[in-house]
XYZ file of C-alpha atoms in Angstrom:
127
model
C 171.638 44.737 -20.848
C 170.484 47.925 -22.476
C 171.452 51.550 -22.417
C 173.030 52.519 -19.047
C 171.438 55.980 -19.257
C 167.988 54.407 -19.530
C 168.755 52.135 -16.595
C 169.733 55.177 -14.524
C 166.494 56.964 -15.422
C 164.492 53.889 -14.459
C 166.458 53.512 -11.207
C 165.806 57.157 -10.263
C 162.123 56.900 -11.160
C 161.907 53.644 -9.209
C 163.381 55.350 -6.135
C 160.921 58.263 -6.348
C 157.897 56.052 -6.923
C 158.975 53.695 -4.133
C 159.172 56.700 -1.815
C 155.647 57.691 -2.886
C 154.405 54.175 -2.113
C 156.050 54.150 1.305
C 154.982 57.666 2.332
C 151.339 57.180 1.301
C 150.787 53.796 2.956
C 151.049 51.789 -0.262
C 149.975 48.480 1.280
C 146.538 50.020 1.983
C 146.008 51.311 -1.570
C 142.952 49.895 -3.320
C 145.089 49.033 -6.353
C 148.847 48.547 -6.263
C 149.332 45.986 -9.025
C 153.039 45.242 -9.627
C 154.315 47.901 -7.168
C 157.487 46.372 -5.727
C 156.706 43.069 -7.455
C 158.756 44.062 -10.490
C 161.465 46.701 -10.892
C 159.916 47.913 -14.173
C 157.954 50.948 -12.954
C 156.197 51.132 -16.315
C 154.180 48.039 -15.319
C 153.066 49.480 -11.974
C 149.386 50.346 -11.585
C 148.742 54.028 -12.310
C 152.160 54.661 -13.881
C 152.355 55.362 -17.601
C 155.586 55.549 -19.556
C 156.793 56.538 -22.976
C 159.857 54.431 -23.589
C 161.779 54.588 -20.320
C 160.330 57.950 -19.278
C 157.599 58.132 -16.650
C 155.037 60.527 -18.151
C 151.974 59.966 -15.950
C 151.008 59.018 -12.427
C 147.279 58.412 -12.125
C 146.306 57.242 -8.642
C 143.046 59.080 -7.993
C 140.511 57.534 -5.604
C 143.016 54.879 -4.545
C 143.210 55.367 -0.748
C 146.620 57.045 -0.637
C 147.164 58.182 2.966
C 150.041 60.306 4.197
C 152.122 63.100 2.765
C 153.891 63.699 -0.518
C 157.626 63.610 0.213
C 159.641 66.610 -0.939
C 161.960 64.502 -3.101
C 159.185 62.800 -5.032
C 159.244 64.901 -8.198
C 163.000 65.522 -8.479
C 163.578 62.332 -10.478
C 160.444 62.539 -12.626
C 161.315 65.397 -15.024
C 159.207 64.017 -17.873
C 155.954 63.859 -15.914
C 153.082 65.308 -17.944
C 150.079 64.054 -15.949
C 149.700 63.886 -12.171
C 146.322 62.757 -10.864
C 145.993 61.925 -7.182
C 142.552 63.356 -6.440
C 140.160 61.824 -3.946
C 142.672 60.370 -1.534
C 143.742 61.226 2.003
C 146.984 63.020 1.201
C 147.759 65.620 3.836
C 150.436 68.144 4.656
C 151.870 70.616 2.204
C 152.377 70.236 -1.523
C 156.153 69.836 -1.893
C 158.127 72.613 -3.578
C 159.604 70.025 -5.965
C 156.305 70.013 -7.857
C 157.607 73.227 -9.451
C 160.257 71.116 -11.212
C 157.580 69.512 -13.375
C 158.058 71.750 -16.397
C 156.147 69.444 -18.761
C 153.059 68.802 -16.649
C 149.795 69.740 -18.382
C 147.322 67.914 -16.141
C 147.531 68.268 -12.373
C 144.746 67.166 -10.017
C 145.304 66.971 -6.269
C 141.727 67.933 -5.365
C 139.682 66.221 -2.669
C 142.623 65.550 -0.363
C 143.624 66.935 3.029
C 146.300 69.323 1.845
C 146.846 72.279 4.166
C 148.368 74.801 1.792
C 148.050 76.176 -1.675
C 150.184 74.918 -4.501
C 153.648 76.416 -4.750
C 154.160 78.758 -7.703
C 153.894 76.443 -10.689
C 154.284 79.090 -13.348
C 157.357 77.186 -14.583
C 155.007 74.447 -15.740
C 154.732 75.860 -19.223
C 152.053 73.516 -20.477
C 149.696 73.572 -17.480
C 146.109 74.272 -18.474
C-alpha cells in the first residue's frame, strides 16, 4: 500500500544504500543496526529521513572499509548531510557527489581517499 512514487524513491534509496553497505564491508561496521534486516532505510543506523526522502547519512567512525561506488549518490537527490569521517574509505571520491545539490554538511575527512573532491560548486548550500 501507499503512494507508488514514494515506494520507488525508497526502492532507489535502498539500492544505493545497499551498494554502500556492500562496497564498504558492511558486516565489519561497528554499528549496522537494521541494515538489510528491514527494507525501510529510514530505520537503518546512520540514515535519517524526512518522510520518504533520505536527507542524511551519518556513519563517521564506524569502520567503513573500501571505496565509495560511483552510483551511490545518483539515487539520493535529497541528501543534505553526508558524514563518513574517520573510516578507512579509499580510492577516489565519485563524481556523482556533484549531484548532491542540497548538501550543506559534507565530511569525508580522516579516510584514505587519494584525490581531491570533484567540483562541488553545484552544491548550492554547502558551507
